[in-house]
Tab-separated table of C-alpha atoms in Angstrom:
chain	number	residue	atom	x	y	z
A	1	MET	CA	108.892	192.078	118.602
A	2	PHE	CA	108.196	190.971	115.048
A	3	ASP	CA	108.953	187.386	116.045
A	4	ARG	CA	106.286	187.561	118.758
A	5	LEU	CA	103.665	188.730	116.281
A	6	ARG	CA	104.238	185.864	113.885
A	7	PRO	CA	101.477	183.220	113.920
A	8	ASN	CA	102.286	179.607	114.795
A	9	ARG	CA	105.668	180.581	116.027
A	10	LYS	CA	107.602	177.827	117.684
A	11	ARG	CA	108.739	178.133	121.219
A	12	ASP	CA	112.460	178.344	121.596
A	13	PRO	CA	113.526	175.174	123.390
A	14	LEU	CA	116.295	177.049	125.087
A	15	LEU	CA	113.834	179.319	126.885
A	16	PRO	CA	112.599	178.144	130.313
A	17	ALA	CA	109.046	176.483	130.493
A	18	ARG	CA	106.146	178.670	131.525
A	19	HIS	CA	105.262	178.208	135.170
A	20	VAL	CA	101.783	176.663	135.773
A	21	SER	CA	100.238	177.445	139.075
A	22	ARG	CA	98.769	174.786	141.356
A	23	ARG	CA	95.270	176.165	140.862
A	24	GLU	CA	95.568	175.864	137.105
A	25	ARG	CA	96.709	172.257	137.421
A	26	GLU	CA	93.743	171.415	139.681
A	27	LEU	CA	91.318	173.056	137.284
A	28	GLN	CA	92.804	171.099	134.399
A	29	GLN	CA	92.572	167.810	136.301
A	30	ARG	CA	88.987	168.592	137.307
A	31	ARG	CA	88.045	169.267	133.700
A	32	ILE	CA	89.528	165.903	132.668
A	33	LEU	CA	87.702	164.105	135.501
A	34	VAL	CA	84.390	165.723	134.605
A	35	THR	CA	84.855	164.797	130.962
A	36	VAL	CA	85.556	161.180	131.876
A	37	MET	CA	82.564	161.040	134.256
A	38	ILE	CA	80.247	162.465	131.590
A	39	ALA	CA	81.501	159.900	129.083
A	40	LEU	CA	81.028	156.998	131.527
A	41	THR	CA	77.587	158.222	132.547
A	42	THR	CA	76.585	158.507	128.913
A	43	ILE	CA	77.742	154.950	128.245
A	44	VAL	CA	75.839	153.610	131.278
A	45	VAL	CA	72.674	155.476	130.307
A	46	VAL	CA	72.916	154.195	126.732
A	47	LEU	CA	73.363	150.634	127.996
A	48	LEU	CA	70.434	150.912	130.418
A	49	VAL	CA	68.145	152.470	127.855
A	50	GLY	CA	69.242	149.950	125.253
A	51	GLY	CA	68.697	147.030	127.652
A	52	ALA	CA	65.291	148.305	128.711
A	53	THR	CA	64.342	148.911	125.093
A	54	TYR	CA	65.370	145.391	124.152
A	55	GLU	CA	63.689	143.756	127.173
A	56	PHE	CA	60.409	145.678	127.123
A	57	ILE	CA	59.996	146.663	123.466
A	58	VAL	CA	62.188	144.623	121.112
A	59	ARG	CA	62.088	141.197	122.773
A	60	PRO	CA	58.313	141.057	123.395
A	61	ARG	CA	57.772	141.891	119.720
A	62	GLN	CA	59.992	139.104	118.449
A	63	THR	CA	58.086	136.604	116.328
A	64	LEU	CA	58.098	133.003	117.547
A	65	ALA	CA	55.827	131.603	114.821
A	66	THR	CA	53.879	132.744	111.783
A	67	VAL	CA	50.663	131.338	110.328
A	68	ASN	CA	49.934	132.439	106.768
A	69	GLY	CA	51.819	135.670	107.384
A	70	SER	CA	50.300	136.453	110.805
A	71	GLY	CA	52.863	136.382	113.593
A	72	ILE	CA	52.734	135.131	117.176
A	73	SER	CA	54.873	137.431	119.305
A	74	ARG	CA	56.979	136.439	122.265
A	75	GLY	CA	54.974	138.841	124.433
A	76	ASP	CA	51.707	137.063	123.610
A	77	TYR	CA	53.399	133.723	124.236
A	78	TRP	CA	54.491	134.907	127.703
A	79	LYS	CA	50.911	135.853	128.531
A	80	MET	CA	49.471	132.550	127.340
A	81	ARG	CA	52.173	130.544	129.113
A	82	LYS	CA	51.471	132.357	132.384
A	83	TYR	CA	47.725	131.948	131.849
A	84	SER	CA	48.202	128.196	131.455
A	85	LEU	CA	50.376	127.953	134.567
A	86	VAL	CA	47.937	130.008	136.655
A	87	ASN	CA	45.085	127.692	135.653
A	88	GLN	CA	47.154	124.625	136.525
A	89	ILE	CA	48.056	126.084	139.914
A	90	GLN	CA	44.376	126.675	140.666
A	91	GLN	CA	43.481	123.106	139.707
A	92	TYR	CA	46.263	121.536	141.768
A	93	THR	CA	45.394	123.766	144.711
A	94	TYR	CA	41.933	122.197	144.712
A	95	PHE	CA	43.426	118.698	144.591
A	96	ALA	CA	45.989	119.538	147.280
A	97	ALA	CA	43.174	120.219	149.725
A	98	GLN	CA	42.380	116.505	149.523
A	99	ASN	CA	45.859	115.133	148.877
A	100	PRO	CA	48.909	117.052	150.179
A	101	GLN	CA	51.146	115.266	147.672
A	102	TYR	CA	49.987	117.738	145.022
A	103	GLN	CA	51.721	120.532	146.931
A	104	SER	CA	55.032	119.687	145.268
A	105	TYR	CA	53.430	120.180	141.827
A	106	ILE	CA	52.124	123.559	142.923
A	107	GLN	CA	55.584	124.677	144.032
A	108	GLN	CA	57.091	123.621	140.702
A	109	LEU	CA	54.380	125.442	138.759
A	110	GLN	CA	54.885	128.590	140.841
A	111	GLN	CA	58.595	128.451	140.097
A	112	ASP	CA	57.858	128.044	136.383
A	113	LEU	CA	55.531	131.039	136.581
A	114	GLN	CA	58.371	133.235	137.860
A	115	THR	CA	60.811	132.132	135.142
A	116	VAL	CA	58.608	132.215	132.049
A	117	LYS	CA	60.668	134.932	130.354
A	118	THR	CA	63.977	133.161	130.916
A	119	SER	CA	62.856	129.578	130.357
A	120	PRO	CA	62.908	127.856	126.948
A	121	VAL	CA	59.737	128.196	124.886
A	122	ASP	CA	57.145	125.606	125.893
A	123	GLU	CA	56.263	123.704	122.722
A	124	THR	CA	52.777	122.729	123.913
A	125	THR	CA	51.792	126.340	124.591
A	126	LEU	CA	53.151	127.645	121.292
A	127	ASP	CA	51.599	124.776	119.315
A	128	GLY	CA	48.267	125.548	120.949
A	129	MET	CA	48.559	129.184	119.899
A	130	VAL	CA	49.305	128.071	116.326
A	131	ASP	CA	46.198	125.874	116.375
A	132	ASP	CA	44.125	128.783	117.693
A	133	LEU	CA	45.342	131.084	114.941
A	134	VAL	CA	44.700	128.505	112.213
A	135	THR	CA	41.191	127.903	113.554
A	136	GLN	CA	40.340	131.609	113.519
A	137	GLN	CA	41.841	132.161	110.071
A	138	LYS	CA	40.049	129.184	108.503
A	139	LEU	CA	36.699	129.571	110.259
A	140	ASN	CA	35.275	131.297	107.192
A	141	VAL	CA	35.880	128.078	105.228
A	142	LEU	CA	32.977	126.661	107.221
A	143	GLY	CA	30.906	129.795	106.664
A	144	LEU	CA	31.329	130.870	110.291
A	145	ALA	CA	32.606	133.936	112.108
A	146	VAL	CA	33.103	135.132	115.694
A	147	THR	CA	31.077	138.266	116.467
A	148	ASP	CA	31.167	140.714	119.369
A	149	GLN	CA	27.831	139.308	120.508
A	150	ASP	CA	29.391	135.848	120.635
A	151	VAL	CA	32.120	137.235	122.901
A	152	GLN	CA	29.582	138.868	125.195
A	153	ASN	CA	27.512	135.685	125.432
A	154	TYR	CA	30.627	133.638	126.182
A	155	LEU	CA	31.667	135.923	129.034
A	156	GLN	CA	28.171	135.958	130.500
A	157	GLU	CA	27.855	132.171	130.412
A	158	SER	CA	31.366	131.651	131.790
A	159	PHE	CA	30.952	133.838	134.860
A	160	ALA	CA	27.207	133.674	135.601
A	161	PRO	CA	26.122	131.463	138.526
A	162	VAL	CA	23.349	129.866	136.427
A	163	PRO	CA	22.870	129.298	132.664
A	164	ILE	CA	21.623	132.446	130.974
A	165	ASN	CA	21.021	131.396	127.386
A	166	THR	CA	18.984	128.403	126.284
A	167	PRO	CA	21.333	125.547	125.300
A	168	THR	CA	21.076	124.045	121.834
A	169	PRO	CA	19.090	120.794	122.074
A	170	SER	CA	20.951	117.630	121.141
A	171	PRO	CA	19.662	115.718	118.105
A	172	PRO	CA	17.654	112.602	118.961
A	173	VAL	CA	19.428	109.257	119.020
A	174	ASN	CA	18.674	106.876	116.161
A	175	PRO	CA	16.145	104.309	117.493
A	176	THR	CA	18.089	101.342	116.127
A	177	ALA	CA	21.326	102.602	117.641
A	178	ALA	CA	19.561	103.071	120.961
A	179	VAL	CA	18.362	99.450	120.888
A	180	TRP	CA	21.885	98.245	120.082
A	181	ALA	CA	23.271	100.259	122.994
A	182	THR	CA	20.739	98.724	125.356
A	183	GLU	CA	21.497	95.214	124.140
A	184	THR	CA	25.245	95.794	124.468
A	185	ALA	CA	24.878	97.157	128.004
A	186	THR	CA	22.713	94.191	128.986
A	187	ALA	CA	25.121	91.681	127.496
A	188	SER	CA	28.155	93.238	129.193
A	189	ALA	CA	26.484	93.594	132.593
A	190	PRO	CA	28.009	91.218	135.160
A	191	THR	CA	25.841	88.320	136.208
A	192	PRO	CA	24.981	88.604	139.900
A	193	THR	CA	26.226	85.672	141.924
A	194	VAL	CA	24.451	84.309	144.968
A	195	PRO	CA	26.932	83.601	147.746
A	196	ARG	CA	26.847	80.050	148.954
A	197	ALA	CA	27.069	79.052	152.547
A	198	THR	CA	30.372	77.513	153.497
A	199	PRO	CA	29.845	73.915	154.631
A	200	GLY	CA	30.054	73.646	158.356
A	201	THR	CA	29.453	77.329	158.985
A	202	PRO	CA	26.544	77.725	161.396
A	203	GLY	CA	23.884	80.262	160.696
A	204	ALA	CA	24.739	80.696	157.009
A	205	THR	CA	21.607	81.772	155.204
A	206	PRO	CA	21.452	81.626	151.398
A	207	GLY	CA	20.816	84.971	149.813
A	208	THR	CA	22.419	88.341	149.407
A	209	PRO	CA	23.849	89.759	152.622
A	210	ALA	CA	22.679	93.175	153.703
A	211	THR	CA	24.785	96.089	152.525
A	212	PRO	CA	26.630	97.707	155.417
A	213	ALA	CA	25.512	101.187	156.272
A	214	THR	CA	27.467	103.986	154.627
A	215	PRO	CA	29.216	106.138	157.205
A	216	ALA	CA	28.024	109.701	157.386
A	217	THR	CA	30.172	112.304	155.654
A	218	PRO	CA	31.748	114.629	158.203
A	219	ALA	CA	30.804	118.266	157.978
A	220	THR	CA	33.291	120.650	156.427
A	221	PRO	CA	35.220	122.514	159.127
A	222	GLY	CA	33.902	125.988	159.617
A	223	THR	CA	30.669	125.308	157.756
A	224	PRO	CA	27.608	125.580	159.996
A	225	ALA	CA	25.304	122.626	159.796
A	226	ALA	CA	22.095	123.250	157.902
A	227	THR	CA	18.934	123.160	159.929
A	228	PRO	CA	15.408	122.380	158.738
A	229	THR	CA	14.439	125.991	159.374
A	230	THR	CA	17.125	127.350	157.034
A	231	PRO	CA	15.365	128.594	153.883
A	232	ALA	CA	16.694	127.348	150.558
A	233	SER	CA	18.524	129.973	148.528
A	234	ALA	CA	16.437	131.261	145.647
A	235	THR	CA	17.709	130.795	142.106
A	236	PRO	CA	18.841	134.188	140.743
A	237	ASN	CA	16.904	135.594	137.826
A	238	ARG	CA	18.531	136.669	134.560
A	239	GLU	CA	19.253	140.233	135.702
A	240	GLN	CA	20.829	139.053	138.932
A	241	ALA	CA	22.877	136.446	137.092
A	242	LEU	CA	24.150	139.057	134.624
A	243	ALA	CA	25.112	141.389	137.461
A	244	THR	CA	26.962	138.575	139.207
A	245	ALA	CA	28.729	137.665	135.959
A	246	THR	CA	29.923	141.252	135.510
A	247	VAL	CA	31.388	141.384	139.011
A	248	ALA	CA	32.991	137.957	138.700
A	249	TYR	CA	34.531	138.825	135.336
A	250	GLY	CA	35.973	142.021	136.787
A	251	GLN	CA	37.595	140.127	139.654
A	252	TYR	CA	38.922	137.475	137.299
A	253	SER	CA	40.368	140.115	134.951
A	254	LYS	CA	42.210	141.791	137.812
A	255	SER	CA	43.606	138.445	138.904
A	256	LEU	CA	44.821	137.692	135.370
A	257	SER	CA	46.417	141.118	135.101
A	258	ASP	CA	48.302	140.637	138.373
A	259	LEU	CA	49.384	137.036	137.827
A	260	ALA	CA	49.731	136.693	134.056
A	261	GLY	CA	50.082	140.262	132.818
A	262	MET	CA	47.017	139.702	130.655
A	263	SER	CA	44.619	142.593	130.152
A	264	ARG	CA	40.925	142.248	129.326
A	265	ASP	CA	41.642	142.837	125.666
A	266	ASP	CA	44.406	140.230	125.787
A	267	TYR	CA	42.053	137.715	127.412
A	268	ILE	CA	39.396	138.238	124.757
A	269	ARG	CA	41.929	138.132	121.912
A	270	LEU	CA	44.057	135.217	123.078
A	271	VAL	CA	41.552	133.066	124.986
A	272	VAL	CA	37.912	133.922	124.370
A	273	ARG	CA	37.824	134.340	120.595
A	274	PRO	CA	39.879	131.174	119.900
A	275	ALA	CA	37.633	129.196	122.272
A	276	ILE	CA	34.489	130.435	120.522
A	277	ALA	CA	35.976	129.688	117.099
A	278	LYS	CA	36.877	126.142	118.137
A	279	GLN	CA	33.434	125.505	119.622
A	280	LYS	CA	31.657	126.828	116.541
A	281	ALA	CA	33.798	124.708	114.227
A	282	THR	CA	33.301	121.642	116.423
A	283	ASP	CA	29.515	122.059	116.509
A	284	LYS	CA	29.353	122.663	112.761
A	285	LEU	CA	31.477	119.633	111.867
A	286	ALA	CA	29.756	117.361	114.378
A	287	GLY	CA	26.350	118.386	113.069
A	288	GLU	CA	27.307	117.374	109.530
A	289	ILE	CA	27.942	113.748	110.514
A	290	GLN	CA	25.019	111.652	109.356
A	291	PRO	CA	23.699	109.070	111.866
A	292	VAL	CA	23.088	106.587	109.009
A	293	GLN	CA	25.998	105.868	106.643
A	294	PRO	CA	27.403	103.179	104.321
A	295	GLN	CA	29.376	100.715	106.431
A	296	ILE	CA	31.290	97.481	106.067
A	297	HIS	CA	31.976	94.583	108.393
A	298	ALA	CA	35.566	93.480	107.858
A	299	GLU	CA	38.451	91.460	109.228
A	300	HIS	CA	42.152	92.101	108.815
A	301	ILE	CA	45.554	90.552	109.390
A	302	LEU	CA	48.415	92.912	110.233
A	303	LEU	CA	51.992	91.889	109.434
A	304	ALA	CA	55.350	93.662	109.561
A	305	THR	CA	56.599	92.949	106.025
A	306	GLU	CA	55.143	92.732	102.545
A	307	ASP	CA	56.661	89.290	101.995
A	308	GLY	CA	55.039	88.044	105.166
A	309	ALA	CA	51.683	89.470	104.063
A	310	LYS	CA	51.979	87.807	100.639
A	311	GLN	CA	52.816	84.475	102.209
A	312	ALA	CA	49.882	84.725	104.645
A	313	ARG	CA	47.511	85.587	101.799
A	314	GLU	CA	48.751	82.597	99.843
A	315	GLU	CA	47.987	80.320	102.790
A	316	ILE	CA	44.425	81.658	102.838
A	317	THR	CA	43.647	81.687	99.125
A	318	SER	CA	45.148	78.226	98.621
A	319	GLY	CA	42.812	76.826	101.230
A	320	LYS	CA	45.581	75.679	103.593
A	321	LYS	CA	44.241	77.837	106.423
A	322	SER	CA	41.216	79.985	107.045
A	323	PHE	CA	41.484	83.756	107.300
A	324	GLU	CA	40.549	83.630	110.980
A	325	THR	CA	43.177	80.990	111.757
A	326	VAL	CA	45.960	82.979	110.120
A	327	ALA	CA	44.825	86.092	111.986
A	328	LYS	CA	44.989	84.290	115.315
A	329	GLU	CA	48.387	82.750	114.584
A	330	GLU	CA	50.254	85.499	112.729
A	331	SER	CA	48.598	88.929	113.059
A	332	THR	CA	50.593	91.494	115.035
A	333	ASP	CA	47.390	93.300	115.978
A	334	THR	CA	46.966	91.745	119.403
A	335	THR	CA	43.591	93.422	119.912
A	336	THR	CA	41.764	91.737	117.049
A	337	ALA	CA	43.893	88.611	116.503
A	338	PRO	CA	42.134	86.573	119.227
A	339	ASN	CA	38.842	87.259	117.416
A	340	GLY	CA	40.159	86.208	114.010
A	341	GLY	CA	40.940	89.806	113.031
A	342	ASP	CA	37.304	90.921	113.387
A	343	LEU	CA	37.012	94.744	113.189
A	344	GLY	CA	33.252	94.928	113.456
A	345	TRP	CA	31.201	97.443	111.466
A	346	PHE	CA	32.664	100.836	110.581
A	347	PRO	CA	32.020	103.729	108.136
A	348	ARG	CA	34.472	105.890	106.236
A	349	GLY	CA	36.536	108.299	108.306
A	350	VAL	CA	37.564	105.812	110.998
A	351	MET	CA	40.487	103.913	109.495
A	352	VAL	CA	43.584	105.321	107.779
A	353	LYS	CA	43.035	106.301	104.145
A	354	GLU	CA	45.021	103.436	102.553
A	355	PHE	CA	43.103	100.832	104.543
A	356	GLU	CA	39.765	102.550	103.988
A	357	ASP	CA	40.137	102.931	100.226
A	358	ALA	CA	41.034	99.266	99.794
A	359	ALA	CA	38.349	97.954	102.158
A	360	PHE	CA	35.432	99.890	100.691
A	361	ASN	CA	36.347	98.759	97.178
A	362	LEU	CA	35.959	95.100	98.143
A	363	GLN	CA	32.802	93.026	97.927
A	364	PRO	CA	31.648	90.595	100.618
A	365	GLY	CA	33.927	87.559	100.566
A	366	ASP	CA	36.793	89.350	98.779
A	367	ILE	CA	40.311	89.266	100.203
A	368	SER	CA	42.568	92.189	99.374
A	369	GLN	CA	46.131	92.194	98.189
A	370	PRO	CA	48.597	93.370	100.875
A	371	VAL	CA	47.806	97.010	101.730
A	372	HIS	CA	50.531	99.201	103.229
A	373	SER	CA	49.855	101.800	105.923
A	374	LYS	CA	51.882	103.393	108.707
A	375	PHE	CA	51.020	100.384	110.884
A	376	GLY	CA	52.434	97.752	108.520
A	377	TRP	CA	50.916	95.470	105.879
A	378	HIS	CA	47.228	94.566	106.017
A	379	ILE	CA	45.257	91.748	104.440
A	380	ILE	CA	41.579	92.714	104.477
A	381	LYS	CA	38.509	90.555	104.133
A	382	VAL	CA	35.035	92.094	103.849
A	383	LEU	CA	32.261	90.050	105.445
A	384	GLU	CA	29.240	92.324	104.916
A	385	LYS	CA	28.279	95.677	103.395
A	386	ASP	CA	25.322	97.942	104.166
A	387	ASP	CA	24.699	101.254	102.374
A	388	ASN	CA	22.254	102.499	105.018
A	389	ARG	CA	23.338	101.264	108.410
A	390	PRO	CA	22.842	103.381	111.571
A	391	LEU	CA	25.984	104.307	113.438
A	392	THR	CA	26.208	103.023	116.967
A	393	ILE	CA	26.084	105.698	119.662
A	394	GLN	CA	29.740	105.014	120.453
A	395	MET	CA	30.804	105.268	116.800
A	396	LEU	CA	28.792	108.452	116.234
A	397	GLN	CA	30.353	110.105	119.273
A	398	ASN	CA	33.798	108.978	118.192
A	399	LEU	CA	33.354	110.577	114.774
A	400	LYS	CA	32.064	113.785	116.332
A	401	ASP	CA	34.973	113.955	118.764
A	402	GLY	CA	37.521	113.499	115.996
A	403	ALA	CA	35.873	115.704	113.377
A	404	PHE	CA	37.405	118.981	114.545
A	405	GLN	CA	40.931	117.590	114.927
A	406	LYS	CA	40.782	116.035	111.467
A	407	TRP	CA	39.587	119.343	109.987
A	408	LEU	CA	42.284	121.263	111.875
A	409	ASP	CA	45.006	118.899	110.648
A	410	ASP	CA	43.822	119.409	107.074
A	411	GLN	CA	43.814	123.205	107.476
A	412	LYS	CA	47.303	123.188	108.995
A	413	ALA	CA	48.590	121.052	106.143
A	414	ALA	CA	47.250	123.643	103.686
A	415	SER	CA	48.722	126.595	105.647
A	416	LYS	CA	52.192	128.112	105.630
A	417	ILE	CA	53.456	127.774	109.179
A	418	THR	CA	56.933	128.722	110.385
A	419	THR	CA	58.306	128.526	113.902
A	420	THR	CA	61.520	129.273	115.749
A	421	LEU	CA	61.271	126.019	117.672
A	422	PRO	CA	63.856	123.392	116.733
A	423	ALA	CA	62.603	120.690	114.421
A	424	THR	CA	61.308	117.712	116.340
A	425	PRO	CA	61.994	114.190	115.110
A	426	THR	CA	59.121	112.373	113.464
A	427	PRO	CA	57.352	110.430	116.213
A	428	ALA	CA	57.052	106.680	115.912
A	429	PRO	CA	53.658	105.587	114.618
A	430	SER	CA	51.163	104.731	117.313
A	431	PRO	CA	49.955	101.131	117.492
A	432	PHE	CA	46.960	100.103	115.413
A	433	GLU	CA	43.627	100.664	117.123
A	434	ALA	CA	40.506	98.759	116.231
A	435	PRO	CA	37.452	100.895	115.437
A	436	PRO	CA	34.890	101.512	118.183
A	437	GLY	CA	32.475	98.623	118.433
A	438	ALA	CA	34.959	95.934	117.408
A	439	PRO	CA	34.527	92.718	119.385
A	440	PRO	CA	36.413	92.996	122.683
A	441	THR	CA	39.537	90.969	123.211
A	442	PRO	CA	38.599	87.864	125.199
A	443	VAL	CA	40.021	87.685	128.696
A	444	PRO	CA	41.794	84.401	129.559
A	445	THR	CA	39.785	82.378	132.058
A	446	PRO	CA	41.802	81.150	135.064
A	447	LEU	CA	41.769	77.405	135.483
A	448	PRO	CA	40.807	76.095	138.930
A	449	THR	CA	43.408	73.965	140.644
A	450	PRO	CA	41.995	70.558	141.616
A	451	ASN	CA	41.794	69.863	145.353
A	452	ALA	CA	43.576	73.108	146.154
A	453	THR	CA	43.491	74.354	149.714
A	454	PRO	CA	42.636	78.056	149.961
A	455	GLY	CA	45.799	80.073	150.289
A	456	THR	CA	48.052	77.284	148.941
A	457	PRO	CA	50.002	78.215	145.760
A	458	PRO	CA	49.573	75.857	142.778
A	459	PRO	CA	52.277	73.304	142.074
A	460	ALA	CA	55.140	74.379	139.835
A	461	GLY	CA	54.328	73.994	136.134
A	462	THR	CA	50.565	74.085	136.658
A	463	PRO	CA	48.904	76.241	133.927
A	464	THR	CA	47.015	79.195	135.371
A	465	THR	CA	45.062	80.303	132.282
A	466	ALA	CA	42.966	78.580	129.709
A	467	PRO	CA	44.731	77.881	126.401
């Protein structure tokens, strides 16, 4: 009896094992099965919750790029990528109504729309978001800001059926530039030719033949033809236009929410405010461009190597050949070479900095030493200088169009930008472009073949263009 009362006593191995009933065994097995099922269920729940947390909370918050410490999340990228695809689908749908070939583009875009989250990051979309963020961050450099009233005005103008606010009047065109534009248009207008009667053709009357009648445009299917008794629709007043804009914006917001997952706040934050900031910066920078500026009239010779440029300059300065002759024979700039390298008149801000600094430091008649730029080696000759020359309309518009991009590039260079995109190789430099207003490249004039019968090919070896 004392042995039975001892704790942790060991069972005598010689004694027979205790009999376990069938019910006890079943209960034990059931307890083990329940324990295993609870463990498996717990693991599955943890995996599901963890996957959902990663997919809907962690992954959308991942940072794809930062601009001066401000991040661009993957979730915002998804919205902007879908927004871009939805807009493209709408545009191609319009084109497909006239040309069914665009239907294949629509199908591809719709497929891309469904796989945005699993597809690689689109570099164009993310780069655009970086540009938008830089523009908004640096807008104060220009003394500008985007206000809530600006947002309201933008939405009203975007969705109203008629303009609501008075547009800013454009500055008047410089009178001299206007005269130049008229003269250029007149000079480039084709000379009308009077058709001659073919010898032996009866009834041929000299003069311009009558223009054939234009066929009538067929009515759009399903659109009732307008009758003279149909009253013209009245132009809505401001209150009606605002009401229409509100309804249209509501419909558009619902469409964006369904197709792109973009709420109204997202649309204002990711689309509207960046668009306003860009427009304000563009208007500000374009308005600062003076219509009258110091300009030079110059020529250049572009060569691939410094040794080649030195040799070409020696030919010119020694008097062996003229600048224009060397340009025609050796310059790799095929646009200006036929004109002796003539670049026309241009102000600062058009050419690359190395070229510009050298050219504007020359006096009329001077020929520069070889100047290196990303295009190669230049030899520059200044023909004329004018400290107060009006910009041509084409040049002024060109400067205005490029002002924002130049400012944005400068702001990006001064910003700290990081991105998860793989580094892209440095693109090859684009070919040299002559400034707007440079003399056009002459078009070779075809030589007539003597005594040629219409439809008969010229003899072998006959030149077809003027030398």
